[in-house]
Amino acid sequence: ANGSGGARLFAAVVDTFLEKLVAAGSYQRFANCYRCFYDLQPQLTRSIYDQFVSQLQASIQEEIQEVKNEGNLERLFDSLDKIVEEAKEREEPAWRPSGIPEEDMRSALLPHLLKHRSHLRRLLRDRQQDNSKVAQCVLAGRDRIAELQQLIQDRQQAWQ
Amino acid sequence: FDELIVETAARRKQWPKKILVHAIQAMKAEQN
Amino acid sequence: MSVDPMAYEAQFFGFTPQTCLLRVYIAFQDYLFEMMLVVEGVILKKLDGIPGCNISPSQIRKCTEKFLLFMKEHFDKLFGKMEEMLLQLVLNIPKNVLLPEDRVQEQYPCSREQFQALQEELRQLQQQCRAEGAAGQALRAELEEQKVVRAELEKILEWFDGLESVCREHGTGNFKESFAFLTQNSKKLQEVLKDVEEKSKKM
């Protein structure tokens, strides 16, 4: 069947199932079970059997198609093939949910927390740089004020 | 049991994204 | 035997593979039964149409049961094999495969301790940022305050400057001397005044 590996395999497995089922339920077997009717009407038995087989196959294929449509299987098989293809290099088993949501959530949060951390680090560094500049101005301002006070004091003493 | 499995699996698939939305909002609010 | 819930497959497919195949099994089985009933119905109808036929419906029913029993046995065996194949090869996420939504698990593996350490570090960073923010505000507030104080002090100095330039304008270079000179003068003036007063009394 056309389509991706998974879809092809799925169709092949179902087809094989059908073939073997029909092979098991062969016409001989059927005629054998319905011996009394077969003796009476061999042609009719054949045509009833043929209809039985074709109808059964049609119903089963229809059901399979319905399952595929409902489960969106073609697309899922397609994307699963891609995912499997991407992982073909790796041998070891991949991660699986631990069953403890908090644990599994950590890795999902981590990249964002790391981003948050670098934002905070940058913010802290900027603030520290900024504050040290302002602190320089404050110190210079204090010196200036002390100087002015000294000047005033000198003038005051001179007057006194 | 089957529904439980499907429900759990669906949450494992969808909820990290949902939780992340709120976590990122909280971080952005913190930054602002 | 522990049941494998195939939760990871359910996460990808949106249903559990076993349930999917159970549904297919039941549907197939229903078709088989239905078809057998149809076959039996057709045969019975044909027999009705054959005059003098001595095959009874119960005989046909026995034939149907015989064929169905046989078919059912094979059906179950074959379906078991199909189910095994589909669960192992098709509706299955290989062990080495990680679904896209879980990629983050392998990009950012994180133990509980690492995570807590990171959260602690973030807490401290937030605290430091707040502290730096507060310090920055305090520094800026002091700068504002310094501006006011400095303006006041400079005003006082200007006042002194103004004072001195007034003295200079009126020819008194050194304030001290002129002040002493002024006091002398005012003393002299007082003596002269006293003198004048005495004389005017005498007069």
mmCIF file of C-alpha atoms in Angstrom:
data_model
loop_
_atom_site.group_PDB
_atom_site.id
_atom_site.type_symbol
_atom_site.label_atom_id
_atom_site.label_comp_id
_atom_site.label_asym_id
_atom_site.label_seq_id
_atom_site.Cartn_x
_atom_site.Cartn_y
_atom_site.Cartn_z
ATOM 1 C CA ALA A 1 0.000 0.000 0.000
ATOM 2 C CA ASN A 2 1.204 3.533 -0.544
ATOM 3 C CA GLY A 3 2.022 5.861 2.317
ATOM 4 C CA SER A 4 4.589 5.792 5.062
ATOM 5 C CA GLY A 5 6.276 2.795 6.680
ATOM 6 C CA GLY A 6 3.751 2.590 9.481
ATOM 7 C CA ALA A 7 0.757 2.938 7.196
ATOM 8 C CA ARG A 8 2.170 0.403 4.774
ATOM 9 C CA LEU A 9 2.874 -2.075 7.534
ATOM 10 C CA PHE A 10 -0.566 -1.568 9.012
ATOM 11 C CA ALA A 11 -2.247 -2.261 5.677
ATOM 12 C CA ALA A 12 0.007 -5.247 4.993
ATOM 13 C CA VAL A 13 -0.740 -6.824 8.376
ATOM 14 C CA VAL A 14 -4.501 -6.371 7.918
ATOM 15 C CA ASP A 15 -4.360 -7.724 4.356
ATOM 16 C CA THR A 16 -2.430 -10.748 5.548
ATOM 17 C CA PHE A 17 -4.964 -11.310 8.292
ATOM 18 C CA LEU A 18 -7.780 -11.205 5.739
ATOM 19 C CA GLU A 19 -5.996 -13.500 3.283
ATOM 20 C CA LYS A 20 -5.346 -16.100 5.939
ATOM 21 C CA LEU A 21 -8.859 -15.825 7.300
ATOM 22 C CA VAL A 22 -10.304 -16.413 3.851
ATOM 23 C CA ALA A 23 -7.810 -19.202 3.195
ATOM 24 C CA ALA A 24 -8.878 -20.858 6.448
ATOM 25 C CA GLY A 25 -12.535 -20.503 5.564
ATOM 26 C CA SER A 26 -12.004 -22.054 2.116
ATOM 27 C CA TYR A 27 -14.793 -23.004 -0.234
ATOM 28 C CA GLN A 28 -14.046 -26.684 0.420
ATOM 29 C CA ARG A 29 -14.480 -26.106 4.100
ATOM 30 C CA PHE A 30 -17.686 -24.124 3.479
ATOM 31 C CA ALA A 31 -19.155 -26.769 1.121
ATOM 32 C CA ASN A 32 -18.139 -29.397 3.568
ATOM 33 C CA CYS A 33 -20.027 -27.761 6.424
ATOM 34 C CA TYR A 34 -23.091 -27.126 4.270
ATOM 35 C CA ARG A 35 -22.846 -30.612 2.674
ATOM 36 C CA CYS A 36 -26.611 -31.164 2.541
ATOM 37 C CA PHE A 37 -27.202 -27.860 0.724
ATOM 38 C CA TYR A 38 -24.076 -28.262 -1.445
ATOM 39 C CA ASP A 39 -25.332 -31.672 -2.722
ATOM 40 C CA LEU A 40 -28.589 -30.050 -3.633
ATOM 41 C CA GLN A 41 -27.293 -26.782 -5.183
ATOM 42 C CA PRO A 42 -23.482 -26.784 -5.833
ATOM 43 C CA GLN A 43 -23.500 -23.670 -8.080
ATOM 44 C CA LEU A 44 -25.659 -21.738 -5.659
ATOM 45 C CA THR A 45 -23.403 -22.792 -2.790
ATOM 46 C CA ARG A 46 -20.435 -21.425 -4.701
ATOM 47 C CA SER A 47 -22.052 -18.095 -5.378
ATOM 48 C CA ILE A 48 -23.273 -17.738 -1.795
ATOM 49 C CA TYR A 49 -19.756 -18.493 -0.587
ATOM 50 C CA ASP A 50 -18.191 -15.977 -2.991
ATOM 51 C CA GLN A 51 -20.612 -13.294 -1.855
ATOM 52 C CA PHE A 52 -19.934 -14.170 1.790
ATOM 53 C CA VAL A 53 -16.178 -13.773 1.279
ATOM 54 C CA SER A 54 -16.347 -10.571 -0.744
ATOM 55 C CA GLN A 55 -18.834 -9.000 1.659
ATOM 56 C CA LEU A 56 -16.757 -9.963 4.681
ATOM 57 C CA GLN A 57 -13.617 -8.526 3.104
ATOM 58 C CA ALA A 58 -15.453 -5.335 2.152
ATOM 59 C CA SER A 59 -16.842 -4.898 5.670
ATOM 60 C CA ILE A 60 -13.455 -5.473 7.280
ATOM 61 C CA GLN A 61 -11.671 -3.074 4.904
ATOM 62 C CA GLU A 62 -14.399 -0.520 5.532
ATOM 63 C CA GLU A 63 -13.934 -0.866 9.269
ATOM 64 C CA ILE A 64 -10.194 -0.451 8.940
ATOM 65 C CA GLN A 65 -10.662 2.663 6.840
ATOM 66 C CA GLU A 66 -13.057 4.038 9.432
ATOM 67 C CA VAL A 67 -10.541 3.402 12.241
ATOM 68 C CA LYS A 68 -7.856 5.107 10.165
ATOM 69 C CA ASN A 69 -10.048 8.116 9.540
ATOM 70 C CA GLU A 70 -11.257 8.393 13.117
ATOM 71 C CA GLY A 71 -7.799 7.977 14.567
ATOM 72 C CA ASN A 72 -6.205 10.143 11.877
ATOM 73 C CA LEU A 73 -3.807 7.250 11.517
ATOM 74 C CA GLU A 74 -2.335 8.118 8.107
ATOM 75 C CA ARG A 75 -1.017 11.433 9.383
ATOM 76 C CA LEU A 76 0.075 9.933 12.707
ATOM 77 C CA PHE A 77 1.928 7.086 11.004
ATOM 78 C CA ASP A 78 3.581 9.607 8.742
ATOM 79 C CA SER A 79 4.810 11.783 11.585
ATOM 80 C CA LEU A 80 5.818 8.768 13.653
ATOM 81 C CA ASP A 81 7.964 7.542 10.761
ATOM 82 C CA LYS A 82 9.735 10.886 10.693
ATOM 83 C CA ILE A 83 10.289 10.851 14.470
ATOM 84 C CA VAL A 84 11.615 7.270 14.317
ATOM 85 C CA GLU A 85 13.851 8.184 11.396
ATOM 86 C CA GLU A 86 15.343 11.065 13.372
ATOM 87 C CA ALA A 87 16.085 8.777 16.299
ATOM 88 C CA LYS A 88 17.612 5.968 14.260
ATOM 89 C CA GLU A 89 21.165 6.902 15.295
ATOM 90 C CA ARG A 90 20.530 6.489 18.968
ATOM 91 C CA GLU A 91 20.781 3.109 20.673
ATOM 92 C CA GLU A 92 19.967 3.748 24.310
ATOM 93 C CA PRO A 93 16.357 3.952 25.472
ATOM 94 C CA ALA A 94 14.917 7.461 25.392
ATOM 95 C CA TRP A 95 13.398 9.346 28.297
ATOM 96 C CA ARG A 96 9.925 8.361 29.382
ATOM 97 C CA PRO A 97 7.484 10.143 31.738
ATOM 98 C CA SER A 98 8.474 9.379 35.314
ATOM 99 C CA GLY A 99 4.896 9.336 36.554
ATOM 100 C CA ILE A 100 5.650 12.268 38.839
ATOM 101 C CA PRO A 101 4.416 15.402 37.039
ATOM 102 C CA GLU A 102 6.524 17.762 39.157
ATOM 103 C CA GLU A 103 9.655 15.906 38.129
ATOM 104 C CA ASP A 104 8.785 15.917 34.456
ATOM 105 C CA MET A 105 7.789 19.579 34.615
ATOM 106 C CA ARG A 106 11.234 20.634 35.810
ATOM 107 C CA SER A 107 12.929 20.163 32.457
ATOM 108 C CA ALA A 108 10.132 22.001 30.699
ATOM 109 C CA LEU A 109 10.600 24.957 33.048
ATOM 110 C CA LEU A 110 14.389 24.906 33.082
ATOM 111 C CA PRO A 111 15.125 26.794 29.837
ATOM 112 C CA HIS A 112 12.798 29.579 30.878
ATOM 113 C CA LEU A 113 14.232 29.755 34.381
ATOM 114 C CA LEU A 114 17.738 29.947 32.917
ATOM 115 C CA LYS A 115 16.578 32.793 30.666
ATOM 116 C CA HIS A 116 15.024 34.449 33.708
ATOM 117 C CA ARG A 117 18.260 34.007 35.601
ATOM 118 C CA SER A 118 20.346 35.641 32.897
ATOM 119 C CA HIS A 119 17.826 38.480 32.759
ATOM 120 C CA LEU A 120 18.121 38.980 36.531
ATOM 121 C CA ARG A 121 21.909 38.745 36.370
ATOM 122 C CA ARG A 122 21.998 41.375 33.636
ATOM 123 C CA LEU A 123 19.557 43.576 35.553
ATOM 124 C CA LEU A 124 21.614 43.227 38.747
ATOM 125 C CA ARG A 125 24.841 44.036 36.913
ATOM 126 C CA ASP A 126 23.272 47.104 35.269
ATOM 127 C CA ARG A 127 21.886 48.290 38.593
ATOM 128 C CA GLN A 128 25.192 47.741 40.345
ATOM 129 C CA GLN A 129 27.047 49.670 37.654
ATOM 130 C CA ASP A 130 24.411 52.374 37.729
ATOM 131 C CA ASN A 131 24.470 52.560 41.508
ATOM 132 C CA SER A 132 28.228 52.755 41.694
ATOM 133 C CA LYS A 133 28.136 55.756 39.333
ATOM 134 C CA VAL A 134 25.436 57.400 41.442
ATOM 135 C CA ALA A 135 27.388 56.517 44.585
ATOM 136 C CA GLN A 136 30.417 58.299 43.115
ATOM 137 C CA CYS A 137 28.246 61.374 42.581
ATOM 138 C CA VAL A 138 26.875 61.118 46.112
ATOM 139 C CA LEU A 139 30.357 60.874 47.585
ATOM 140 C CA ALA A 140 31.516 63.803 45.464
ATOM 141 C CA GLY A 141 28.425 65.692 46.561
ATOM 142 C CA ARG A 142 29.157 64.968 50.209
ATOM 143 C CA ASP A 143 32.725 66.176 49.767
ATOM 144 C CA ARG A 144 31.461 69.320 48.094
ATOM 145 C CA ILE A 145 29.000 69.970 50.912
ATOM 146 C CA ALA A 146 31.709 69.431 53.500
ATOM 147 C CA GLU A 147 33.873 71.856 51.563
ATOM 148 C CA LEU A 148 31.097 74.461 51.449
ATOM 149 C CA GLN A 149 30.422 74.006 55.145
ATOM 150 C CA GLN A 150 34.119 74.482 55.845
ATOM 151 C CA LEU A 151 34.174 77.621 53.698
ATOM 152 C CA ILE A 152 31.156 78.995 55.509
ATOM 153 C CA GLN A 153 32.680 78.141 58.822
ATOM 154 C CA ASP A 154 35.923 79.936 57.871
ATOM 155 C CA ARG A 155 33.996 83.005 56.736
ATOM 156 C CA GLN A 156 31.905 82.914 59.867
ATOM 157 C CA GLN A 157 34.972 82.691 62.084
ATOM 158 C CA ALA A 158 36.576 85.509 60.173
ATOM 159 C CA TRP A 159 33.540 87.664 60.865
ATOM 160 C CA GLN A 160 33.402 86.559 64.425
ATOM 161 C CA PHE B 1 -8.545 2.143 33.042
ATOM 162 C CA ASP B 2 -8.305 2.906 29.358
ATOM 163 C CA GLU B 3 -9.818 6.348 29.778
ATOM 164 C CA LEU B 4 -7.449 6.981 32.663
ATOM 165 C CA ILE B 5 -4.471 6.146 30.466
ATOM 166 C CA VAL B 6 -5.696 8.321 27.600
ATOM 167 C CA GLU B 7 -6.495 11.189 29.956
ATOM 168 C CA THR B 8 -3.120 10.950 31.695
ATOM 169 C CA ALA B 9 -1.276 10.745 28.394
ATOM 170 C CA ALA B 10 -3.193 13.734 27.063
ATOM 171 C CA ARG B 11 -2.283 15.753 30.135
ATOM 172 C CA ARG B 12 1.370 14.779 29.778
ATOM 173 C CA LYS B 13 1.214 16.087 26.226
ATOM 174 C CA GLN B 14 -0.682 19.314 26.785
ATOM 175 C CA TRP B 15 -0.220 20.520 30.306
ATOM 176 C CA PRO B 16 3.502 21.353 30.214
ATOM 177 C CA LYS B 17 2.705 23.956 27.542
ATOM 178 C CA LYS B 18 -0.202 25.308 29.592
ATOM 179 C CA ILE B 19 1.850 25.466 32.775
ATOM 180 C CA LEU B 20 4.701 27.122 30.894
ATOM 181 C CA VAL B 21 2.402 29.893 29.715
ATOM 182 C CA HIS B 22 1.606 30.782 33.305
ATOM 183 C CA ALA B 23 5.180 30.317 34.513
ATOM 184 C CA ILE B 24 6.484 32.607 31.767
ATOM 185 C CA GLN B 25 3.782 35.159 32.558
ATOM 186 C CA ALA B 26 4.873 35.077 36.196
ATOM 187 C CA MET B 27 8.518 35.567 35.240
ATOM 188 C CA LYS B 28 7.669 38.445 32.909
ATOM 189 C CA ALA B 29 5.545 40.049 35.626
ATOM 190 C CA GLU B 30 8.480 39.629 37.989
ATOM 191 C CA GLN B 31 10.802 41.235 35.452
ATOM 192 C CA ASN B 32 8.421 44.142 34.842
ATOM 193 C CA MET C 1 1.736 -10.529 33.647
ATOM 194 C CA SER C 2 1.815 -6.832 34.273
ATOM 195 C CA VAL C 3 -0.302 -4.897 31.823
ATOM 196 C CA ASP C 4 1.684 -2.447 29.730
ATOM 197 C CA PRO C 5 -0.664 0.543 29.571
ATOM 198 C CA MET C 6 1.260 1.829 26.516
ATOM 199 C CA ALA C 7 0.769 5.312 27.917
ATOM 200 C CA TYR C 8 3.512 6.755 25.725
ATOM 201 C CA GLU C 9 1.748 5.419 22.638
ATOM 202 C CA ALA C 10 -1.481 6.891 23.956
ATOM 203 C CA GLN C 11 0.317 10.201 24.323
ATOM 204 C CA PHE C 12 1.198 10.089 20.628
ATOM 205 C CA PHE C 13 -1.877 8.432 19.083
ATOM 206 C CA GLY C 14 -4.459 9.900 21.411
ATOM 207 C CA PHE C 15 -5.829 6.424 22.154
ATOM 208 C CA THR C 16 -4.426 3.232 23.672
ATOM 209 C CA PRO C 17 -3.445 0.737 20.955
ATOM 210 C CA GLN C 18 -5.073 -2.122 22.887
ATOM 211 C CA THR C 19 -8.424 -0.306 22.870
ATOM 212 C CA CYS C 20 -8.097 0.452 19.208
ATOM 213 C CA LEU C 21 -7.478 -3.204 18.413
ATOM 214 C CA LEU C 22 -10.240 -4.323 20.781
ATOM 215 C CA ARG C 23 -12.623 -2.163 18.827
ATOM 216 C CA VAL C 24 -11.372 -3.637 15.540
ATOM 217 C CA TYR C 25 -11.686 -7.164 16.971
ATOM 218 C CA ILE C 26 -15.277 -6.609 18.064
ATOM 219 C CA ALA C 27 -16.174 -5.015 14.735
ATOM 220 C CA PHE C 28 -14.618 -7.865 12.736
ATOM 221 C CA GLN C 29 -16.288 -10.445 14.919
ATOM 222 C CA ASP C 30 -19.651 -8.735 14.481
ATOM 223 C CA TYR C 31 -19.188 -8.772 10.710
ATOM 224 C CA LEU C 32 -18.357 -12.450 10.741
ATOM 225 C CA PHE C 33 -21.453 -13.262 12.766
ATOM 226 C CA GLU C 34 -23.641 -11.019 10.677
ATOM 227 C CA MET C 35 -22.354 -12.535 7.451
ATOM 228 C CA MET C 36 -22.985 -16.036 8.740
ATOM 229 C CA LEU C 37 -26.573 -15.098 9.568
ATOM 230 C CA VAL C 38 -26.991 -13.611 6.092
ATOM 231 C CA VAL C 39 -25.575 -16.784 4.513
ATOM 232 C CA GLU C 40 -27.919 -18.923 6.590
ATOM 233 C CA GLY C 41 -30.876 -16.692 5.692
ATOM 234 C CA VAL C 42 -30.139 -16.914 1.988
ATOM 235 C CA ILE C 43 -29.810 -20.697 2.118
ATOM 236 C CA LEU C 44 -33.040 -21.089 4.054
ATOM 237 C CA LYS C 45 -34.840 -18.873 1.551
ATOM 238 C CA LYS C 46 -33.456 -20.923 -1.355
ATOM 239 C CA LEU C 47 -34.532 -24.135 0.335
ATOM 240 C CA ASP C 48 -38.030 -22.748 0.772
ATOM 241 C CA GLY C 49 -38.109 -22.338 -2.960
ATOM 242 C CA ILE C 50 -37.202 -25.989 -3.609
ATOM 243 C CA PRO C 51 -40.288 -28.198 -3.555
ATOM 244 C CA GLY C 52 -40.128 -31.474 -1.580
ATOM 245 C CA CYS C 53 -36.837 -30.547 0.004
ATOM 246 C CA ASN C 54 -36.396 -32.384 3.319
ATOM 247 C CA ILE C 55 -33.521 -30.321 4.764
ATOM 248 C CA SER C 56 -34.734 -28.739 8.016
ATOM 249 C CA PRO C 57 -33.683 -25.268 9.277
ATOM 250 C CA SER C 58 -32.121 -26.885 12.320
ATOM 251 C CA GLN C 59 -29.887 -28.918 10.005
ATOM 252 C CA ILE C 60 -28.818 -25.734 8.282
ATOM 253 C CA ARG C 61 -28.303 -24.130 11.691
ATOM 254 C CA LYS C 62 -25.977 -26.992 12.628
ATOM 255 C CA CYS C 63 -24.017 -26.438 9.405
ATOM 256 C CA THR C 64 -23.758 -22.762 10.208
ATOM 257 C CA GLU C 65 -22.539 -23.415 13.712
ATOM 258 C CA LYS C 66 -19.974 -25.881 12.409
ATOM 259 C CA PHE C 67 -18.569 -23.454 9.868
ATOM 260 C CA LEU C 68 -18.723 -20.519 12.280
ATOM 261 C CA LEU C 69 -16.967 -22.457 15.024
ATOM 262 C CA PHE C 70 -14.196 -23.284 12.622
ATOM 263 C CA MET C 71 -13.989 -19.721 11.339
ATOM 264 C CA LYS C 72 -14.064 -18.252 14.852
ATOM 265 C CA GLU C 73 -11.164 -20.429 15.960
ATOM 266 C CA HIS C 74 -9.056 -19.315 13.032
ATOM 267 C CA PHE C 75 -10.277 -15.773 13.368
ATOM 268 C CA ASP C 76 -9.102 -15.592 16.999
ATOM 269 C CA LYS C 77 -5.748 -17.171 16.202
ATOM 270 C CA LEU C 78 -5.125 -14.903 13.231
ATOM 271 C CA PHE C 79 -6.374 -11.849 15.051
ATOM 272 C CA GLY C 80 -4.032 -12.621 17.961
ATOM 273 C CA LYS C 81 -1.102 -12.696 15.553
ATOM 274 C CA MET C 82 -2.247 -9.500 13.851
ATOM 275 C CA GLU C 83 -2.664 -7.781 17.208
ATOM 276 C CA GLU C 84 0.811 -8.832 18.276
ATOM 277 C CA MET C 85 2.319 -7.515 15.049
ATOM 278 C CA LEU C 86 0.432 -4.229 15.169
ATOM 279 C CA LEU C 87 1.225 -3.609 18.845
ATOM 280 C CA GLN C 88 4.903 -4.380 18.325
ATOM 281 C CA LEU C 89 5.554 -2.841 14.942
ATOM 282 C CA VAL C 90 2.945 -0.279 14.069
ATOM 283 C CA LEU C 91 1.100 1.155 17.046
ATOM 284 C CA ASN C 92 4.309 1.350 18.973
ATOM 285 C CA ILE C 93 6.811 4.033 19.960
ATOM 286 C CA PRO C 94 10.254 2.376 19.792
ATOM 287 C CA LYS C 95 12.189 2.554 23.074
ATOM 288 C CA ASN C 96 14.873 4.811 21.604
ATOM 289 C CA VAL C 97 12.349 7.337 20.314
ATOM 290 C CA LEU C 98 11.404 10.492 22.198
ATOM 291 C CA LEU C 99 8.282 12.398 21.170
ATOM 292 C CA PRO C 100 8.819 16.010 20.061
ATOM 293 C CA GLU C 101 6.950 17.475 23.014
ATOM 294 C CA ASP C 102 9.376 15.681 25.342
ATOM 295 C CA ARG C 103 12.582 16.794 23.628
ATOM 296 C CA VAL C 104 13.079 19.294 26.401
ATOM 297 C CA GLN C 105 13.578 16.368 28.799
ATOM 298 C CA GLU C 106 16.806 15.419 27.082
ATOM 299 C CA GLN C 107 17.941 18.928 26.272
ATOM 300 C CA TYR C 108 17.535 20.037 29.873
ATOM 301 C CA PRO C 109 17.903 17.069 32.180
ATOM 302 C CA CYS C 110 17.496 18.417 35.678
ATOM 303 C CA SER C 111 17.674 16.720 39.052
ATOM 304 C CA ARG C 112 15.563 17.900 41.963
ATOM 305 C CA GLU C 113 18.682 19.286 43.695
ATOM 306 C CA GLN C 114 19.787 21.231 40.604
ATOM 307 C CA PHE C 115 16.312 22.634 40.212
ATOM 308 C CA GLN C 116 16.114 23.702 43.840
ATOM 309 C CA ALA C 117 19.589 25.240 43.633
ATOM 310 C CA LEU C 118 18.502 27.230 40.595
ATOM 311 C CA GLN C 119 15.337 28.374 42.327
ATOM 312 C CA GLU C 120 17.397 29.419 45.349
ATOM 313 C CA GLU C 121 19.774 31.322 43.098
ATOM 314 C CA LEU C 122 16.840 33.074 41.435
ATOM 315 C CA ARG C 123 15.454 34.013 44.838
ATOM 316 C CA GLN C 124 18.783 35.517 45.852
ATOM 317 C CA LEU C 125 19.123 37.344 42.542
ATOM 318 C CA GLN C 126 15.653 38.791 42.986
ATOM 319 C CA GLN C 127 16.558 39.888 46.500
ATOM 320 C CA GLN C 128 19.808 41.463 45.301
ATOM 321 C CA CYS C 129 18.003 43.236 42.474
ATOM 322 C CA ARG C 130 15.487 44.612 44.917
ATOM 323 C CA ALA C 131 18.259 45.661 47.298
ATOM 324 C CA GLU C 132 20.147 47.345 44.469
ATOM 325 C CA GLY C 133 16.944 48.987 43.367
ATOM 326 C CA ALA C 134 16.323 50.328 46.857
ATOM 327 C CA ALA C 135 19.935 51.434 47.164
ATOM 328 C CA GLY C 136 19.640 53.222 43.847
ATOM 329 C CA GLN C 137 16.537 55.029 45.044
ATOM 330 C CA ALA C 138 18.214 56.023 48.288
ATOM 331 C CA LEU C 139 21.264 57.293 46.409
ATOM 332 C CA ARG C 140 19.122 59.336 44.058
ATOM 333 C CA ALA C 141 17.146 60.704 46.939
ATOM 334 C CA GLU C 142 20.376 61.779 48.612
ATOM 335 C CA LEU C 143 21.526 63.400 45.368
ATOM 336 C CA GLU C 144 18.318 65.431 45.297
ATOM 337 C CA GLU C 145 18.803 66.360 48.922
ATOM 338 C CA GLN C 146 22.412 67.326 48.255
ATOM 339 C CA LYS C 147 21.266 69.641 45.476
ATOM 340 C CA VAL C 148 19.016 71.496 47.922
ATOM 341 C CA VAL C 149 21.650 71.636 50.676
ATOM 342 C CA ARG C 150 24.327 72.721 48.260
ATOM 343 C CA ALA C 151 22.082 75.475 46.935
ATOM 344 C CA GLU C 152 21.478 76.661 50.479
ATOM 345 C CA LEU C 153 25.160 76.625 51.343
ATOM 346 C CA GLU C 154 26.072 78.401 48.136
ATOM 347 C CA LYS C 155 23.438 80.980 48.927
ATOM 348 C CA ILE C 156 25.064 81.589 52.323
ATOM 349 C CA LEU C 157 28.434 81.938 50.661
ATOM 350 C CA GLU C 158 26.946 84.380 48.189
ATOM 351 C CA TRP C 159 25.546 86.280 51.119
ATOM 352 C CA PHE C 160 29.032 86.517 52.650
ATOM 353 C CA ASP C 161 30.366 87.563 49.235
ATOM 354 C CA GLY C 162 27.662 90.204 49.035
ATOM 355 C CA LEU C 163 28.594 91.451 52.482
ATOM 356 C CA GLU C 164 32.218 91.749 51.591
ATOM 357 C CA SER C 165 31.550 93.421 48.303
ATOM 358 C CA VAL C 166 29.414 96.026 50.161
ATOM 359 C CA CYS C 167 32.345 96.702 52.420
ATOM 360 C CA ARG C 168 34.657 96.950 49.453
ATOM 361 C CA GLU C 169 32.250 99.334 47.742
ATOM 362 C CA HIS C 170 32.510 101.653 50.716
ATOM 363 C CA GLY C 171 36.277 101.694 50.793
ATOM 364 C CA THR C 172 36.770 99.298 53.630
ATOM 365 C CA GLY C 173 39.211 96.732 52.337
ATOM 366 C CA ASN C 174 39.963 94.779 55.481
ATOM 367 C CA PHE C 175 36.843 94.410 57.547
ATOM 368 C CA LYS C 176 38.650 93.946 60.843
ATOM 369 C CA GLU C 177 40.607 97.184 60.626
ATOM 370 C CA SER C 178 37.648 99.106 59.366
ATOM 371 C CA PHE C 179 35.544 97.647 62.099
ATOM 372 C CA ALA C 180 38.169 98.754 64.680
ATOM 373 C CA PHE C 181 38.317 102.104 62.912
ATOM 374 C CA LEU C 182 34.530 102.310 63.039
ATOM 375 C CA THR C 183 34.462 101.495 66.733
ATOM 376 C CA GLN C 184 37.089 104.176 67.392
ATOM 377 C CA ASN C 185 35.147 106.673 65.347
ATOM 378 C CA SER C 186 31.923 105.830 67.106
ATOM 379 C CA LYS C 187 33.667 106.132 70.472
ATOM 380 C CA LYS C 188 35.081 109.562 69.410
ATOM 381 C CA LEU C 189 31.636 110.558 68.251
ATOM 382 C CA GLN C 190 30.154 109.537 71.594
ATOM 383 C CA GLU C 191 32.799 111.642 73.429
ATOM 384 C CA VAL C 192 32.116 114.609 71.151
ATOM 385 C CA LEU C 193 28.402 114.105 71.725
ATOM 386 C CA LYS C 194 28.907 114.032 75.492
ATOM 387 C CA ASP C 195 31.064 117.102 75.225
ATOM 388 C CA VAL C 196 28.457 118.988 73.249
ATOM 389 C CA GLU C 197 25.758 117.948 75.679
ATOM 390 C CA GLU C 198 27.777 119.243 78.684
ATOM 391 C CA LYS C 199 28.480 122.592 76.960
ATOM 392 C CA SER C 200 24.852 122.997 75.950
ATOM 393 C CA LYS C 201 23.845 122.332 79.586
ATOM 394 C CA LYS C 202 26.263 125.034 80.773
ATOM 395 C CA MET C 203 24.864 127.451 78.216
#
